[in-house]
């Protein structure tokens, strides 16, 4: 069996594909499917990598930002998605994601698929694709639905962070890759940005904004005066309202397997540092996780302590943002991949991140909207 791990060229967004193939049999796993690069047609990238009606075993969604989910409508329509896993997200947090979407959307469209998905992922997916199984990944500290006060997920099966998804789900456990592969997700929360956003809204709207009434703020979007105040509050948090992220480890149970970079092409028999072309088979997909600071890094590493030595590929957090980066990342013996649009206004990936990796004698690969920037590794199982 051969597995290809691909970081697909969608510009300022995220679309990662793992394909297992044994003879005519193929198994597809997707991590995120979206872009905010306005000129890029993500539907073409979906058609380029899948046949019409092709099965996708699992789609993992890191979080409910449009540049990670706005390709789902076409993916669900074009392919047969068996299972989709979202991070469990409280109703108040989803209201904030919806506000963020409206602030970033030039048409302020409250009827399109992405906006409705952000508001209620389970309902939208089941209405659009009834045969798709929808799961919510619990928080890393295993808070209950009662703790976060959210009844919307009452009909969704909750699965635990830190467990191998292929072992946990009955619908998936019959997969041929169950015995050789594992997917270990964690759903991490971020509360400091929400507190800052609430404070900014409260000062402008002249009433205390919190989890209990953030839906009221969203409902007032049609008022131009209120809309401007919401926009200004959004700017106060530097347009960065990522409240949680599903981080995913993907790797073989047998650590002896390795991965070879096949695109861009390098001669694996190079006479210099042969080890640099043979990496551990695992990959850590960060999504927009904020890895900065000692405490966040300690939490991340403690959760993945049993898999740390198996990481041979890294999706740099938050498109290479310096605010989400940690120097400890550069110390791993891994391929470093970042997805970022060529003309993005966020300065992703940041120069300081690129320099830090280069100073450690590693090489970062930047995947843009250009097709020849696709990054692929191969694992022979």
GROMACS .gro file of C-alpha atoms in nm:
model
  381
    1UNK     CA    1   0.000   0.000   0.000
    2UNK     CA    2   0.117   0.354  -0.080
    3UNK     CA    3   0.005   0.671   0.097
    4UNK     CA    4   0.043   1.016  -0.059
    5UNK     CA    5   0.016   1.319   0.170
    6UNK     CA    6  -0.063   1.636  -0.025
    7UNK     CA    7  -0.087   2.002   0.070
    8UNK     CA    8  -0.301   2.136  -0.211
    9UNK     CA    9  -0.257   2.484  -0.367
   10UNK     CA   10  -0.559   2.688  -0.258
   11UNK     CA   11  -0.387   3.014  -0.166
   12UNK     CA   12  -0.483   3.176   0.164
   13UNK     CA   13  -0.662   2.874   0.305
   14UNK     CA   14  -0.617   2.507   0.384
   15UNK     CA   15  -0.687   2.188   0.188
   16UNK     CA   16  -0.485   1.878   0.279
   17UNK     CA   17  -0.537   1.531   0.135
   18UNK     CA   18  -0.410   1.189   0.239
   19UNK     CA   19  -0.472   0.908  -0.011
   20UNK     CA   20  -0.409   0.541   0.059
   21UNK     CA   21  -0.398   0.316  -0.245
   22UNK     CA   22  -0.365  -0.060  -0.272
   23UNK     CA   23  -0.425  -0.185  -0.625
   24UNK     CA   24  -0.757  -0.039  -0.738
   25UNK     CA   25  -0.871   0.043  -0.385
   26UNK     CA   26  -0.829   0.401  -0.267
   27UNK     CA   27  -0.910   0.566   0.067
   28UNK     CA   28  -0.928   0.946   0.097
   29UNK     CA   29  -0.887   1.154   0.413
   30UNK     CA   30  -0.922   1.533   0.403
   31UNK     CA   31  -0.816   1.800   0.653
   32UNK     CA   32  -0.993   2.132   0.589
   33UNK     CA   33  -1.130   2.254   0.257
   34UNK     CA   34  -1.138   2.629   0.204
   35UNK     CA   35  -0.973   2.946   0.076
   36UNK     CA   36  -1.007   3.322   0.111
   37UNK     CA   37  -0.809   3.397  -0.206
   38UNK     CA   38  -1.086   3.572  -0.401
   39UNK     CA   39  -0.958   3.490  -0.750
   40UNK     CA   40  -0.911   3.120  -0.674
   41UNK     CA   41  -1.174   2.861  -0.765
   42UNK     CA   42  -1.144   2.585  -0.505
   43UNK     CA   43  -1.400   2.380  -0.698
   44UNK     CA   44  -1.141   2.325  -0.971
   45UNK     CA   45  -0.894   2.192  -0.715
   46UNK     CA   46  -1.157   1.949  -0.587
   47UNK     CA   47  -1.226   1.824  -0.941
   48UNK     CA   48  -0.852   1.791  -1.004
   49UNK     CA   49  -0.809   1.552  -0.711
   50UNK     CA   50  -1.131   1.351  -0.706
   51UNK     CA   51  -1.355   1.177  -0.955
   52UNK     CA   52  -1.725   1.263  -0.951
   53UNK     CA   53  -1.891   1.060  -0.674
   54UNK     CA   54  -1.560   0.937  -0.530
   55UNK     CA   55  -1.570   0.828  -0.165
   56UNK     CA   56  -1.400   1.033   0.106
   57UNK     CA   57  -1.379   0.837   0.429
   58UNK     CA   58  -1.328   1.131   0.668
   59UNK     CA   59  -1.319   1.508   0.644
   60UNK     CA   60  -1.162   1.677   0.947
   61UNK     CA   61  -1.244   2.047   0.996
   62UNK     CA   62  -0.997   2.240   1.212
   63UNK     CA   63  -1.232   2.531   1.291
   64UNK     CA   64  -1.516   2.738   1.149
   65UNK     CA   65  -1.326   3.008   0.959
   66UNK     CA   66  -1.437   3.054   0.600
   67UNK     CA   67  -1.088   2.994   0.458
   68UNK     CA   68  -1.101   2.644   0.607
   69UNK     CA   69  -1.463   2.546   0.526
   70UNK     CA   70  -1.599   2.733   0.224
   71UNK     CA   71  -1.509   2.449  -0.014
   72UNK     CA   72  -1.728   2.203   0.175
   73UNK     CA   73  -2.046   2.279  -0.017
   74UNK     CA   74  -1.892   2.171  -0.347
   75UNK     CA   75  -1.697   1.883  -0.190
   76UNK     CA   76  -2.016   1.739  -0.041
   77UNK     CA   77  -2.197   1.778  -0.370
   78UNK     CA   78  -1.916   1.640  -0.588
   79UNK     CA   79  -1.794   1.355  -0.367
   80UNK     CA   80  -1.947   1.098  -0.137
   81UNK     CA   81  -1.830   1.212   0.206
   82UNK     CA   82  -1.884   0.931   0.454
   83UNK     CA   83  -1.790   1.108   0.778
   84UNK     CA   84  -1.715   1.464   0.882
   85UNK     CA   85  -1.566   1.568   1.215
   86UNK     CA   86  -1.600   1.923   1.347
   87UNK     CA   87  -1.454   2.056   1.669
   88UNK     CA   88  -1.729   2.093   1.928
   89UNK     CA   89  -1.797   2.467   1.936
   90UNK     CA   90  -2.030   2.649   2.175
   91UNK     CA   91  -2.325   2.848   2.045
   92UNK     CA   92  -2.168   3.176   2.161
   93UNK     CA   93  -1.842   3.092   1.984
   94UNK     CA   94  -2.029   3.014   1.664
   95UNK     CA   95  -2.202   3.353   1.687
   96UNK     CA   96  -1.858   3.514   1.704
   97UNK     CA   97  -1.742   3.312   1.402
   98UNK     CA   98  -2.054   3.431   1.217
   99UNK     CA   99  -1.974   3.793   1.307
  100UNK     CA  100  -1.620   3.743   1.183
  101UNK     CA  101  -1.753   3.602   0.856
  102UNK     CA  102  -1.981   3.902   0.803
  103UNK     CA  103  -1.694   4.142   0.877
  104UNK     CA  104  -1.479   3.968   0.615
  105UNK     CA  105  -1.752   3.911   0.356
  106UNK     CA  106  -1.787   4.197   0.103
  107UNK     CA  107  -2.150   4.102   0.032
  108UNK     CA  108  -2.243   4.038   0.397
  109UNK     CA  109  -2.440   3.738   0.275
  110UNK     CA  110  -2.635   3.575   0.557
  111UNK     CA  111  -2.800   3.313   0.337
  112UNK     CA  112  -2.506   3.135   0.176
  113UNK     CA  113  -2.385   2.788   0.269
  114UNK     CA  114  -2.075   2.897   0.459
  115UNK     CA  115  -2.260   3.140   0.685
  116UNK     CA  116  -2.529   2.884   0.766
  117UNK     CA  117  -2.264   2.616   0.821
  118UNK     CA  118  -2.088   2.835   1.077
  119UNK     CA  119  -2.416   2.890   1.260
  120UNK     CA  120  -2.513   2.522   1.279
  121UNK     CA  121  -2.275   2.274   1.110
  122UNK     CA  122  -2.477   1.965   1.201
  123UNK     CA  123  -2.807   2.091   1.063
  124UNK     CA  124  -2.658   2.226   0.741
  125UNK     CA  125  -2.452   1.913   0.666
  126UNK     CA  126  -2.742   1.675   0.735
  127UNK     CA  127  -2.982   1.881   0.520
  128UNK     CA  128  -2.730   1.903   0.238
  129UNK     CA  129  -2.589   1.550   0.256
  130UNK     CA  130  -2.817   1.323   0.467
  131UNK     CA  131  -2.592   1.016   0.425
  132UNK     CA  132  -2.290   1.192   0.578
  133UNK     CA  133  -2.224   1.104   0.943
  134UNK     CA  134  -2.151   1.416   1.148
  135UNK     CA  135  -1.939   1.403   1.464
  136UNK     CA  136  -1.827   1.667   1.712
  137UNK     CA  137  -1.485   1.637   1.875
  138UNK     CA  138  -1.499   1.721   2.244
  139UNK     CA  139  -1.262   1.974   2.397
  140UNK     CA  140  -0.921   1.858   2.510
  141UNK     CA  141  -1.025   1.899   2.874
  142UNK     CA  142  -1.346   1.701   2.806
  143UNK     CA  143  -1.599   1.969   2.904
  144UNK     CA  144  -1.956   1.849   2.869
  145UNK     CA  145  -2.233   1.995   2.657
  146UNK     CA  146  -2.389   2.125   2.979
  147UNK     CA  147  -2.067   2.307   3.062
  148UNK     CA  148  -2.078   2.503   2.738
  149UNK     CA  149  -2.457   2.543   2.734
  150UNK     CA  150  -2.524   2.419   2.384
  151UNK     CA  151  -2.825   2.215   2.283
  152UNK     CA  152  -2.755   2.231   1.907
  153UNK     CA  153  -2.520   1.934   1.924
  154UNK     CA  154  -2.778   1.716   2.098
  155UNK     CA  155  -2.825   1.501   1.788
  156UNK     CA  156  -2.455   1.468   1.710
  157UNK     CA  157  -2.234   1.192   1.841
  158UNK     CA  158  -1.959   1.340   2.056
  159UNK     CA  159  -1.617   1.178   2.026
  160UNK     CA  160  -1.322   1.228   2.259
  161UNK     CA  161  -1.004   1.420   2.198
  162UNK     CA  162  -0.687   1.215   2.212
  163UNK     CA  163  -0.835   0.888   2.085
  164UNK     CA  164  -0.762   0.720   1.754
  165UNK     CA  165  -1.058   0.808   1.534
  166UNK     CA  166  -1.021   0.486   1.335
  167UNK     CA  167  -1.073   0.286   1.657
  168UNK     CA  168  -1.355   0.499   1.793
  169UNK     CA  169  -1.614   0.515   1.518
  170UNK     CA  170  -1.815   0.210   1.422
  171UNK     CA  171  -1.875   0.349   1.076
  172UNK     CA  172  -1.503   0.384   1.016
  173UNK     CA  173  -1.362   0.083   1.200
  174UNK     CA  174  -1.411  -0.148   0.902
  175UNK     CA  175  -1.164   0.053   0.697
  176UNK     CA  176  -0.861  -0.141   0.561
  177UNK     CA  177  -0.628   0.120   0.712
  178UNK     CA  178  -0.755   0.068   1.067
  179UNK     CA  179  -0.481  -0.179   1.159
  180UNK     CA  180  -0.191   0.025   1.024
  181UNK     CA  181  -0.284   0.393   1.071
  182UNK     CA  182  -0.409   0.630   1.338
  183UNK     CA  183  -0.561   0.977   1.351
  184UNK     CA  184  -0.531   1.151   1.688
  185UNK     CA  185  -0.721   1.482   1.713
  186UNK     CA  186  -0.743   1.734   1.997
  187UNK     CA  187  -0.986   2.026   2.017
  188UNK     CA  188  -0.809   2.317   2.188
  189UNK     CA  189  -0.994   2.624   2.318
  190UNK     CA  190  -0.878   2.987   2.317
  191UNK     CA  191  -1.070   3.224   2.547
  192UNK     CA  192  -0.851   3.535   2.573
  193UNK     CA  193  -0.944   3.668   2.228
  194UNK     CA  194  -1.315   3.631   2.299
  195UNK     CA  195  -1.280   3.827   2.622
  196UNK     CA  196  -1.101   4.106   2.439
  197UNK     CA  197  -1.372   4.113   2.170
  198UNK     CA  198  -1.649   4.127   2.431
  199UNK     CA  199  -1.474   4.416   2.604
  200UNK     CA  200  -1.442   4.609   2.278
  201UNK     CA  201  -1.809   4.548   2.191
  202UNK     CA  202  -1.924   4.648   2.540
  203UNK     CA  203  -1.743   4.981   2.524
  204UNK     CA  204  -1.903   5.072   2.190
  205UNK     CA  205  -2.253   4.928   2.233
  206UNK     CA  206  -2.285   5.065   2.588
  207UNK     CA  207  -2.408   4.742   2.744
  208UNK     CA  208  -2.220   4.441   2.876
  209UNK     CA  209  -2.169   4.183   2.602
  210UNK     CA  210  -2.107   3.822   2.705
  211UNK     CA  211  -2.198   3.466   2.606
  212UNK     CA  212  -2.560   3.516   2.706
  213UNK     CA  213  -2.631   3.800   2.463
  214UNK     CA  214  -2.375   3.778   2.180
  215UNK     CA  215  -2.658   3.646   1.960
  216UNK     CA  216  -2.832   3.981   2.012
  217UNK     CA  217  -2.526   4.157   1.871
  218UNK     CA  218  -2.531   3.931   1.565
  219UNK     CA  219  -2.903   3.997   1.512
  220UNK     CA  220  -2.834   4.373   1.497
  221UNK     CA  221  -2.598   4.340   1.200
  222UNK     CA  222  -2.853   4.501   0.965
  223UNK     CA  223  -2.829   4.831   1.155
  224UNK     CA  224  -2.553   5.028   0.980
  225UNK     CA  225  -2.455   5.214   1.297
  226UNK     CA  226  -2.425   4.890   1.497
  227UNK     CA  227  -2.246   4.727   1.207
  228UNK     CA  228  -1.974   4.993   1.212
  229UNK     CA  229  -1.929   4.945   1.586
  230UNK     CA  230  -1.896   4.570   1.540
  231UNK     CA  231  -1.640   4.626   1.262
  232UNK     CA  232  -1.435   4.856   1.483
  233UNK     CA  233  -1.445   4.606   1.769
  234UNK     CA  234  -1.332   4.333   1.530
  235UNK     CA  235  -1.035   4.546   1.428
  236UNK     CA  236  -0.943   4.581   1.796
  237UNK     CA  237  -0.864   4.210   1.808
  238UNK     CA  238  -0.649   4.239   1.494
  239UNK     CA  239  -0.907   4.049   1.286
  240UNK     CA  240  -0.802   3.731   1.465
  241UNK     CA  241  -1.094   3.553   1.628
  242UNK     CA  242  -0.990   3.190   1.629
  243UNK     CA  243  -1.151   3.047   1.941
  244UNK     CA  244  -1.062   2.680   1.898
  245UNK     CA  245  -0.870   2.450   1.668
  246UNK     CA  246  -0.880   2.080   1.590
  247UNK     CA  247  -0.514   1.980   1.578
  248UNK     CA  248  -0.457   1.642   1.414
  249UNK     CA  249  -0.176   1.387   1.425
  250UNK     CA  250  -0.174   1.142   1.134
  251UNK     CA  251   0.074   0.857   1.130
  252UNK     CA  252   0.139   0.486   1.092
  253UNK     CA  253   0.129   0.263   1.397
  254UNK     CA  254   0.459   0.114   1.281
  255UNK     CA  255   0.718   0.386   1.338
  256UNK     CA  256   0.964   0.215   1.105
  257UNK     CA  257   0.781   0.348   0.799
  258UNK     CA  258   0.918   0.678   0.666
  259UNK     CA  259   0.803   0.946   0.425
  260UNK     CA  260   0.992   1.082   0.126
  261UNK     CA  261   0.928   1.421  -0.027
  262UNK     CA  262   0.829   1.369  -0.391
  263UNK     CA  263   0.711   1.719  -0.486
  264UNK     CA  264   0.893   1.946  -0.522
  265UNK     CA  265   1.127   1.671  -0.643
  266UNK     CA  266   1.455   1.603  -0.464
  267UNK     CA  267   1.700   1.324  -0.539
  268UNK     CA  268   1.663   1.086  -0.246
  269UNK     CA  269   2.013   0.954  -0.313
  270UNK     CA  270   2.177   1.291  -0.260
  271UNK     CA  271   2.525   1.240  -0.112
  272UNK     CA  272   2.463   1.506   0.154
  273UNK     CA  273   2.272   1.420   0.472
  274UNK     CA  274   2.065   1.129   0.351
  275UNK     CA  275   1.859   1.139   0.675
  276UNK     CA  276   1.715   1.472   0.562
  277UNK     CA  277   1.517   1.294   0.290
  278UNK     CA  278   1.381   1.016   0.510
  279UNK     CA  279   1.146   1.151   0.772
  280UNK     CA  280   0.927   0.995   1.037
  281UNK     CA  281   0.592   0.907   0.880
  282UNK     CA  282   0.364   1.123   1.099
  283UNK     CA  283   0.226   1.467   1.028
  284UNK     CA  284   0.094   1.727   1.272
  285UNK     CA  285  -0.176   1.946   1.117
  286UNK     CA  286  -0.202   2.264   1.322
  287UNK     CA  287  -0.486   2.448   1.150
  288UNK     CA  288  -0.488   2.793   1.312
  289UNK     CA  289  -0.376   2.668   1.653
  290UNK     CA  290  -0.186   2.927   1.854
  291UNK     CA  291   0.137   2.749   1.951
  292UNK     CA  292   0.307   3.057   2.100
  293UNK     CA  293   0.415   3.073   2.463
  294UNK     CA  294   0.546   2.812   2.705
  295UNK     CA  295   0.210   2.709   2.847
  296UNK     CA  296   0.042   2.642   2.513
  297UNK     CA  297   0.346   2.452   2.389
  298UNK     CA  298   0.362   2.247   2.709
  299UNK     CA  299  -0.007   2.159   2.673
  300UNK     CA  300   0.035   2.059   2.309
  301UNK     CA  301   0.341   1.847   2.372
  302UNK     CA  302   0.189   1.674   2.675
  303UNK     CA  303  -0.112   1.569   2.468
  304UNK     CA  304   0.108   1.430   2.189
  305UNK     CA  305   0.395   1.297   2.399
  306UNK     CA  306   0.346   0.943   2.270
  307UNK     CA  307   0.364   1.059   1.908
  308UNK     CA  308   0.630   1.329   1.921
  309UNK     CA  309   0.911   1.119   1.776
  310UNK     CA  310   0.683   1.011   1.490
  311UNK     CA  311   0.631   1.365   1.357
  312UNK     CA  312   0.813   1.407   1.026
  313UNK     CA  313   0.591   1.671   0.868
  314UNK     CA  314   0.447   1.994   1.011
  315UNK     CA  315   0.170   2.217   0.880
  316UNK     CA  316   0.285   2.548   1.027
  317UNK     CA  317   0.014   2.701   1.247
  318UNK     CA  318  -0.207   2.980   1.115
  319UNK     CA  319  -0.048   3.010   0.770
  320UNK     CA  320   0.293   3.091   0.920
  321UNK     CA  321   0.176   3.375   1.144
  322UNK     CA  322   0.443   3.496   1.384
  323UNK     CA  323   0.179   3.532   1.659
  324UNK     CA  324   0.096   3.161   1.646
  325UNK     CA  325   0.449   3.030   1.600
  326UNK     CA  326   0.686   2.875   1.853
  327UNK     CA  327   1.061   2.831   1.809
  328UNK     CA  328   1.028   2.473   1.939
  329UNK     CA  329   0.861   2.382   1.610
  330UNK     CA  330   1.180   2.447   1.416
  331UNK     CA  331   1.373   2.197   1.629
  332UNK     CA  332   1.176   1.902   1.493
  333UNK     CA  333   1.333   1.692   1.218
  334UNK     CA  334   1.043   1.743   0.980
  335UNK     CA  335   0.921   1.891   0.655
  336UNK     CA  336   0.776   2.236   0.723
  337UNK     CA  337   0.480   2.332   0.506
  338UNK     CA  338   0.278   2.653   0.509
  339UNK     CA  339  -0.031   2.742   0.305
  340UNK     CA  340  -0.058   3.111   0.217
  341UNK     CA  341  -0.188   3.326  -0.066
  342UNK     CA  342   0.067   3.513  -0.275
  343UNK     CA  343  -0.109   3.848  -0.229
  344UNK     CA  344  -0.252   3.803   0.123
  345UNK     CA  345  -0.266   4.114   0.344
  346UNK     CA  346  -0.164   3.934   0.664
  347UNK     CA  347   0.206   3.899   0.571
  348UNK     CA  348   0.173   3.521   0.588
  349UNK     CA  349   0.409   3.350   0.623
  350UNK     CA  350   0.591   3.601   0.836
  351UNK     CA  351   0.958   3.671   0.765
  352UNK     CA  352   1.058   3.599   1.125
  353UNK     CA  353   0.906   3.250   1.107
  354UNK     CA  354   1.086   3.171   0.783
  355UNK     CA  355   1.416   3.300   0.921
  356UNK     CA  356   1.381   3.097   1.239
  357UNK     CA  357   1.334   2.774   1.046
  358UNK     CA  358   1.621   2.854   0.809
  359UNK     CA  359   1.853   2.937   1.099
  360UNK     CA  360   1.791   2.583   1.226
  361UNK     CA  361   1.913   2.455   0.887
  362UNK     CA  362   1.563   2.346   0.784
  363UNK     CA  363   1.373   2.448   0.472
  364UNK     CA  364   1.011   2.574   0.471
  365UNK     CA  365   0.788   2.493   0.174
  366UNK     CA  366   0.527   2.755   0.086
  367UNK     CA  367   0.212   2.628  -0.085
  368UNK     CA  368   0.028   2.908  -0.266
  369UNK     CA  369  -0.249   2.914  -0.528
  370UNK     CA  370   0.005   2.817  -0.794
  371UNK     CA  371  -0.038   2.452  -0.895
  372UNK     CA  372   0.337   2.391  -0.908
  373UNK     CA  373   0.366   2.477  -0.537
  374UNK     CA  374   0.180   2.159  -0.431
  375UNK     CA  375   0.378   1.972  -0.163
  376UNK     CA  376   0.356   1.591  -0.158
  377UNK     CA  377   0.524   1.318   0.044
  378UNK     CA  378   0.505   0.941  -0.010
  379UNK     CA  379   0.494   0.660   0.243
  380UNK     CA  380   0.525   0.295   0.139
  381UNK     CA  381   0.337   0.074   0.386
   0.00000   0.00000   0.00000
